Coordinates of C-alpha atoms in Angstrom, one line a residue:
M22 CA 3.5 3.0 30.6
T23 CA 4.4 6.0 32.7
A24 CA 1.8 8.7 32.5
M25 CA 2.6 12.3 33.4
S26 CA 0.2 15.2 34.0
E27 CA 0.9 17.1 30.8
T28 CA 4.2 16.0 29.1
Q29 CA 6.8 13.3 29.3
T30 CA 10.3 14.1 28.2
I31 CA 12.1 11.1 26.5
P32 CA 15.6 12.6 26.0
A33 CA 17.9 11.8 23.0
T34 CA 20.1 8.8 24.0
D35 CA 23.2 10.7 22.6
P36 CA 23.5 14.0 24.3
T37 CA 25.6 15.3 21.5
A38 CA 23.1 14.6 18.8
A39 CA 21.9 17.4 16.6
T40 CA 18.2 16.6 17.4
P41 CA 17.3 18.0 20.9
A42 CA 15.0 16.2 23.3
R43 CA 11.4 16.4 22.3
E44 CA 8.6 17.2 24.6
I45 CA 6.0 14.5 24.2
P46 CA 2.5 14.8 25.5
A47 CA 1.2 12.3 28.0
T48 CA -1.9 11.6 25.9
M49 CA -2.8 11.7 22.3
K50 CA -5.8 11.2 19.9
A51 CA -6.2 7.8 18.3
V52 CA -8.8 6.1 16.2
V53 CA -9.7 2.8 17.8
M54 CA -11.6 -0.2 16.3
H55 CA -14.6 -1.4 18.3
A56 CA -16.7 -3.4 15.9
P57 CA -17.5 -3.3 12.2
E58 CA -18.5 0.4 11.2
D59 CA -17.8 1.5 14.9
Y60 CA -14.5 3.2 14.9
R61 CA -14.0 5.9 17.6
L62 CA -11.7 8.9 18.1
E63 CA -10.4 8.5 21.6
E64 CA -7.9 10.0 24.1
L65 CA -5.2 7.5 24.9
Q66 CA -1.8 7.4 26.7
V67 CA 1.2 8.0 24.4
P68 CA 2.9 4.7 24.5
T69 CA 6.4 4.4 25.9
P70 CA 8.9 2.4 23.6
A71 CA 10.6 -0.4 25.0
A72 CA 14.4 -0.7 24.8
D73 CA 14.2 -2.2 21.3
E74 CA 11.3 0.0 20.0
L75 CA 11.0 3.4 18.5
L76 CA 8.3 6.1 19.0
I77 CA 7.2 8.0 16.0
R78 CA 5.1 11.2 15.6
V79 CA 2.7 10.3 12.9
E80 CA 2.8 12.8 10.1
A81 CA 0.5 11.2 7.6
V82 CA -1.3 7.8 6.9
G83 CA -2.9 6.8 3.7
V84 CA -6.3 5.3 3.7
C85 CA -6.3 2.1 1.8
A86 CA -9.1 0.1 0.3
S87 CA -8.2 -2.7 2.7
D88 CA -8.8 -0.3 5.5
L89 CA -12.3 0.1 4.2
K90 CA -12.9 -3.5 3.8
C91 CA -11.7 -4.1 7.4
Y92 CA -14.1 -1.3 8.6
H93 CA -16.9 -2.9 6.8
G94 CA -16.1 -6.2 8.5
A95 CA -14.2 -8.2 5.8
T96 CA -13.6 -11.8 6.6
K97 CA -11.0 -14.4 5.5
F98 CA -8.9 -11.6 4.4
W99 CA -5.5 -12.3 2.6
G100 CA -6.7 -16.0 2.2
D101 CA -6.3 -17.1 5.9
E102 CA -9.2 -19.3 6.7
N103 CA -8.7 -19.2 10.4
R104 CA -9.0 -15.4 10.6
D105 CA -12.7 -14.8 11.1
R106 CA -12.6 -11.1 11.4
W107 CA -10.3 -8.2 10.8
V108 CA -11.9 -5.6 13.1
Q109 CA -9.8 -6.2 16.3
P110 CA -11.4 -4.5 19.2
G111 CA -8.9 -2.0 20.8
V112 CA -6.6 -1.8 17.8
T113 CA -5.8 1.4 16.0
P114 CA -5.9 1.1 12.1
G115 CA -3.5 2.6 9.5
H116 CA -0.6 0.9 7.6
E117 CA 0.4 3.5 4.9
L118 CA 2.4 5.5 7.3
V119 CA 5.2 8.1 7.7
G120 CA 6.3 9.8 10.8
E121 CA 9.3 11.4 12.6
V122 CA 11.3 9.4 15.2
V123 CA 11.0 11.1 18.4
A124 CA 12.2 8.6 20.9
G125 CA 14.3 5.3 21.0
S126 CA 17.2 3.9 22.8
D127 CA 20.7 3.6 21.1
E128 CA 19.9 0.0 20.4
A129 CA 16.7 0.6 18.7
L130 CA 18.0 3.5 16.6
A131 CA 21.0 1.5 15.5
H132 CA 18.9 -1.6 14.8
H133 CA 16.8 0.5 12.3
G134 CA 19.7 2.6 11.2
V135 CA 17.9 5.9 11.9
S136 CA 18.5 8.9 14.2
L137 CA 16.1 10.9 16.3
G138 CA 14.4 13.5 14.0
D139 CA 14.6 11.2 11.0
R140 CA 11.4 10.8 9.0
I141 CA 10.7 7.1 8.3
A142 CA 8.1 5.1 6.3
C143 CA 7.4 1.5 7.6
E144 CA 6.6 -1.5 5.7
Q145 CA 3.0 -2.6 6.3
I146 CA 4.0 -6.1 7.5
V147 CA 5.8 -6.8 10.7
P148 CA 7.3 -10.2 9.9
C149 CA 8.0 -12.7 12.5
G150 CA 11.5 -13.7 11.2
E151 CA 11.0 -17.3 12.4
C152 CA 8.6 -19.1 10.1
L153 CA 9.6 -20.9 7.0
Y154 CA 8.8 -17.9 4.7
C155 CA 10.8 -15.5 6.8
T156 CA 13.8 -17.8 7.3
R157 CA 13.9 -18.3 3.5
G158 CA 13.9 -14.6 2.8
W159 CA 10.2 -14.4 1.7
Y160 CA 9.3 -12.1 4.5
W161 CA 6.3 -10.5 2.9
M162 CA 4.6 -14.0 3.0
C163 CA 5.2 -14.4 6.7
G164 CA 3.1 -17.1 8.3
P165 CA 1.7 -15.2 11.2
H166 CA 1.4 -12.2 8.8
D167 CA 1.0 -9.5 11.4
M168 CA 0.5 -6.0 9.8
F169 CA 0.2 -2.5 11.4
G170 CA -3.4 -1.6 12.1
F171 CA -5.1 -4.9 11.7
K172 CA -4.2 -7.3 14.7
H173 CA -1.4 -7.1 17.1
Y174 CA 0.3 -3.9 16.1
D175 CA -1.4 -0.5 16.3
G176 CA -1.4 1.5 13.3
A177 CA -0.9 5.2 12.4
M178 CA -4.4 6.7 12.7
A179 CA -3.1 8.3 15.7
E180 CA -0.8 11.2 16.8
Y181 CA 1.9 8.8 17.9
M182 CA 2.8 5.1 17.4
I183 CA 5.3 2.3 18.3
V184 CA 7.7 0.9 15.7
P185 CA 8.6 -2.6 17.0
S186 CA 12.1 -4.2 16.4
L187 CA 10.6 -6.5 13.8
A188 CA 9.4 -3.8 11.7
R189 CA 11.1 -2.7 8.5
A190 CA 11.8 1.1 8.4
H191 CA 13.1 3.3 5.6
R192 CA 14.2 6.8 5.8
V193 CA 12.3 9.4 3.7
S194 CA 13.3 13.0 2.9
G195 CA 11.7 15.6 5.1
D196 CA 11.6 18.0 2.3
I197 CA 8.6 16.6 0.6
P198 CA 4.9 16.7 2.1
A199 CA 4.2 14.0 4.5
H200 CA 1.2 12.7 2.6
H201 CA 3.3 12.4 -0.6
A202 CA 6.0 10.4 1.5
A203 CA 3.3 8.0 2.8
F204 CA 2.5 7.2 -0.9
S205 CA 5.6 5.0 -0.8
E206 CA 3.5 2.1 0.6
P207 CA 1.1 1.8 -2.2
L208 CA 3.9 2.5 -4.9
S209 CA 6.2 -0.1 -3.4
C210 CA 3.2 -2.6 -3.8
S211 CA 2.7 -1.6 -7.5
L212 CA 6.4 -1.8 -8.2
H213 CA 6.4 -5.4 -6.7
A214 CA 3.7 -6.3 -9.3
V215 CA 5.7 -4.8 -12.0
E216 CA 8.9 -6.8 -10.9
R217 CA 6.7 -10.0 -11.0
A218 CA 5.9 -9.1 -14.7
Q219 CA 9.6 -9.5 -15.7
I220 CA 8.9 -6.6 -18.3
T221 CA 11.4 -6.4 -21.3
F222 CA 12.2 -3.6 -23.7
D223 CA 10.0 -5.3 -26.4
D224 CA 6.9 -5.6 -24.3
V225 CA 3.6 -4.0 -24.7
V226 CA 2.2 -3.7 -21.1
V227 CA -1.4 -3.2 -20.2
V228 CA -2.3 -2.0 -16.7
A229 CA -6.0 -2.3 -15.8
G230 CA -7.3 0.3 -13.3
C231 CA -5.9 3.7 -12.6
G232 CA -6.5 3.9 -8.8
P233 CA -3.5 4.3 -6.5
I234 CA -2.2 0.7 -7.2
G235 CA -2.8 0.9 -10.9
L236 CA -1.2 4.3 -11.4
G237 CA 1.8 3.0 -9.4
A238 CA 2.0 0.1 -11.9
V239 CA 1.9 2.5 -14.7
I240 CA 4.8 4.5 -13.1
G241 CA 6.8 1.3 -12.5
A242 CA 6.1 -0.2 -15.9
S243 CA 7.2 3.2 -17.7
H244 CA 10.4 3.1 -15.5
K245 CA 11.2 -0.2 -17.3
T246 CA 11.0 1.5 -20.6
P247 CA 9.0 -1.1 -22.6
K248 CA 7.8 -0.7 -26.1
Q249 CA 4.5 0.7 -24.9
V250 CA 2.5 1.1 -21.6
I251 CA -1.3 1.2 -22.0
A252 CA -3.6 2.2 -19.1
L253 CA -7.3 1.2 -18.9
D254 CA -10.0 2.9 -16.9
F255 CA -13.6 3.9 -17.1
D256 CA -12.8 7.4 -15.7
D257 CA -11.3 9.8 -18.3
D258 CA -9.7 12.0 -15.6
K259 CA -7.9 9.2 -14.2
L260 CA -6.8 8.2 -17.6
A261 CA -5.3 11.7 -18.1
L262 CA -3.5 11.3 -14.8
A263 CA -2.1 7.9 -16.0
K264 CA -0.7 9.8 -19.0
K265 CA 1.2 12.1 -16.7
C266 CA 2.4 9.1 -14.8
G267 CA 4.0 7.5 -17.8
A268 CA 1.3 5.8 -19.9
D269 CA 1.9 6.0 -23.6
L270 CA -1.7 5.2 -24.5
T271 CA -5.0 5.3 -22.5
L272 CA -8.1 3.5 -23.3
N273 CA -11.6 3.7 -21.8
P274 CA -13.4 0.2 -21.9
G275 CA -16.7 2.1 -21.9
K276 CA -16.0 3.8 -25.1
V277 CA -13.7 1.4 -27.1
D278 CA -13.3 -2.3 -27.5
V279 CA -10.0 -2.6 -25.7
V280 CA -9.3 -6.1 -26.8
E281 CA -9.7 -5.1 -30.5
E282 CA -7.8 -2.0 -30.1
I283 CA -4.8 -3.8 -28.4
R284 CA -4.8 -6.6 -31.1
A285 CA -4.7 -4.0 -33.8
L286 CA -1.7 -2.4 -32.1
T287 CA 0.2 -5.5 -32.0
G288 CA -0.4 -7.2 -35.4
G289 CA -3.3 -9.3 -34.1
Y290 CA -1.3 -11.0 -31.4
G291 CA -2.2 -9.2 -28.2
A292 CA -0.3 -7.6 -25.2
D293 CA 2.8 -9.2 -23.7
V294 CA 2.0 -8.3 -20.1
Y295 CA -1.3 -7.6 -18.3
I296 CA -1.3 -6.2 -14.8
E297 CA -4.7 -6.2 -13.0
C298 CA -5.3 -3.6 -10.4
T299 CA -9.1 -3.2 -10.5
G300 CA -10.3 -5.9 -8.2
H301 CA -13.4 -6.5 -10.6
P302 CA -14.0 -10.0 -11.9
S303 CA -14.6 -8.8 -15.4
A304 CA -11.0 -7.4 -15.6
V305 CA -9.6 -10.9 -15.2
K306 CA -11.4 -12.2 -18.3
Q307 CA -10.5 -9.0 -20.1
G308 CA -6.8 -9.6 -19.4
L309 CA -6.8 -13.2 -20.4
T310 CA -8.5 -12.4 -23.6
L311 CA -6.2 -9.4 -24.7
L312 CA -2.9 -11.2 -23.8
R313 CA -0.9 -12.9 -26.6
K314 CA 0.2 -16.6 -26.3
L315 CA 2.9 -17.1 -23.8
G316 CA 1.9 -13.7 -22.1
R317 CA 2.2 -12.9 -18.4
F318 CA -0.7 -12.1 -16.3
V319 CA -0.1 -10.3 -12.9
E320 CA -2.9 -10.2 -10.3
Y321 CA -2.6 -7.7 -7.6
S322 CA -6.1 -7.0 -6.6
V323 CA -8.1 -8.3 -3.6
F324 CA -11.5 -9.4 -4.7
K325 CA -14.8 -8.9 -3.0
D326 CA -16.5 -11.5 -5.3
D327 CA -15.5 -14.9 -6.6
V328 CA -14.0 -14.8 -10.1
T329 CA -14.8 -17.6 -12.6
V330 CA -12.8 -17.9 -15.9
D331 CA -12.2 -20.4 -18.5
W332 CA -8.9 -21.9 -17.4
S333 CA -8.3 -23.7 -20.6
I334 CA -7.3 -20.2 -21.9
I335 CA -4.4 -20.2 -19.5
S336 CA -3.4 -23.7 -20.4
D337 CA -4.3 -25.2 -23.7
D338 CA -5.1 -22.0 -25.6
K339 CA -2.3 -19.7 -24.7
E340 CA 0.2 -21.2 -22.1
L341 CA 0.1 -18.1 -20.0
D342 CA 2.2 -17.3 -16.9
V343 CA -0.3 -16.2 -14.2
L344 CA 1.5 -14.5 -11.3
G345 CA 0.2 -13.1 -8.0
A346 CA 1.7 -10.1 -6.2
H347 CA 1.4 -9.3 -2.5
L348 CA 2.6 -6.1 -0.7
G349 CA 5.9 -4.4 -1.8
P350 CA 8.9 -6.6 -0.7
N351 CA 12.4 -5.1 -1.7
C352 CA 10.8 -2.2 -3.5
W353 CA 10.6 0.4 -0.8
P354 CA 13.9 2.2 -1.6
A355 CA 12.9 2.4 -5.3
A356 CA 9.5 3.8 -4.4
I357 CA 10.9 6.3 -2.0
K358 CA 13.6 7.4 -4.6
I359 CA 10.9 8.0 -7.4
I360 CA 8.8 10.1 -5.0
E361 CA 11.6 12.2 -3.8
S362 CA 12.8 12.7 -7.3
G363 CA 9.9 15.1 -8.0
V364 CA 8.9 13.4 -11.3
L365 CA 5.4 12.3 -10.3
P366 CA 2.4 14.5 -10.3
M367 CA 1.9 14.0 -6.6
E368 CA -0.5 16.8 -5.9
E369 CA -2.9 15.1 -8.4
I370 CA -2.3 11.6 -7.0
C371 CA -2.8 12.7 -3.4
T372 CA -6.2 14.3 -3.9
H373 CA -7.7 14.3 -0.3
Q374 CA -6.2 15.1 3.0
F375 CA -8.1 15.0 6.3
G376 CA -7.4 15.8 10.0
L377 CA -7.5 12.8 12.5
E378 CA -10.9 14.1 13.8
D379 CA -12.4 13.6 10.3
F380 CA -11.3 10.0 9.8
Q381 CA -14.7 8.8 9.2
T382 CA -15.0 11.3 6.1
A383 CA -11.7 10.0 5.0
L384 CA -13.0 6.4 5.0
D385 CA -16.2 7.5 3.3
T386 CA -14.3 9.3 0.6
V387 CA -12.3 6.1 -0.2
G388 CA -15.6 4.3 -0.4
D389 CA -17.3 6.9 -2.6
S390 CA -18.2 5.2 -6.0
S391 CA -18.1 8.4 -7.9
G392 CA -14.3 8.0 -8.2
A393 CA -13.7 11.5 -7.2
S394 CA -10.6 10.6 -5.1
V395 CA -7.5 9.0 -5.9
K396 CA -5.3 8.7 -2.8
V397 CA -6.8 9.7 0.5
S398 CA -4.7 10.5 3.5
I399 CA -5.1 11.4 7.2
V400 CA -2.7 14.0 8.4
P401 CA -2.7 14.1 12.2
G402 CA -2.3 17.7 13.4
S403 CA -3.6 19.3 10.3

């Protein structure tokens, strides 16, 4: 990396391009992992992209529950027994990212199908392209499973970051707020869960949990136009937001017996589809109970605690289809299109924005059990 005293000029590779060369500072602020619960805001050199890489100026990065798990020292994350920790000293966290392309060679720009000045969102995974899963087209289950902000690739809790050639970038309109654009990451994940559910017009769909992923599942399910979308949450404010996102009916399990309510609505049979987005073990049993025979259960959450259920419900009692969902493969264009359309109550979904210097407050807000936040974002430069 070449350091300059104040700024480094990385010119546009096409001198006739509409976007002029941008003055890029020599240093930047970035959050750096040191140990569990020891993240620090530091002054680092702005990285210089290699011939096959892009440099983006980070405009916004969402703070995910997985960022919080990592911060607190989560182990064996994503089921890999060989990964004994997720806090990697020296790595910058942040994977729900959107930013402006400010530097890159002709090769790198062409590879990603972007131009200087474009706003892009990047998928959270950086697939290797060589393992069994990648070569079969299942890139989101990549064997090495490297992701921005967790291991080898620095994430977006910084003013600038590198987009490597293996990353998957998508253009996003510059006409919407950056923190709204960054919601394309959780929404794409939700849409993948919805796709796994194979929703039909006749289905009664139940979504458990109205956090960012649950709201996204409500959005996705409603776009499939099933018979009914029912949202469950203990927070009435989040249920009201779920209504604005497309839920036909909302139920608070703390106030009504949701199993009996849903049976009453379905002639005693139960729901056709249940999408679990709470991460609480009780929601798994709830879903198995309220589904009809031959129903479809989609699990998205990552659980802190072990979950024990009666598996005979899945087999002998109901012959259920139980499906997992991970990341947001092939759903990013749809997620971006929905956000850009303006149909969503994005100001109510994106409840909290913080500057980079307030990253700790952002993490704490995500972990606040009062449920006051929905989507928390960090906006460098704000």
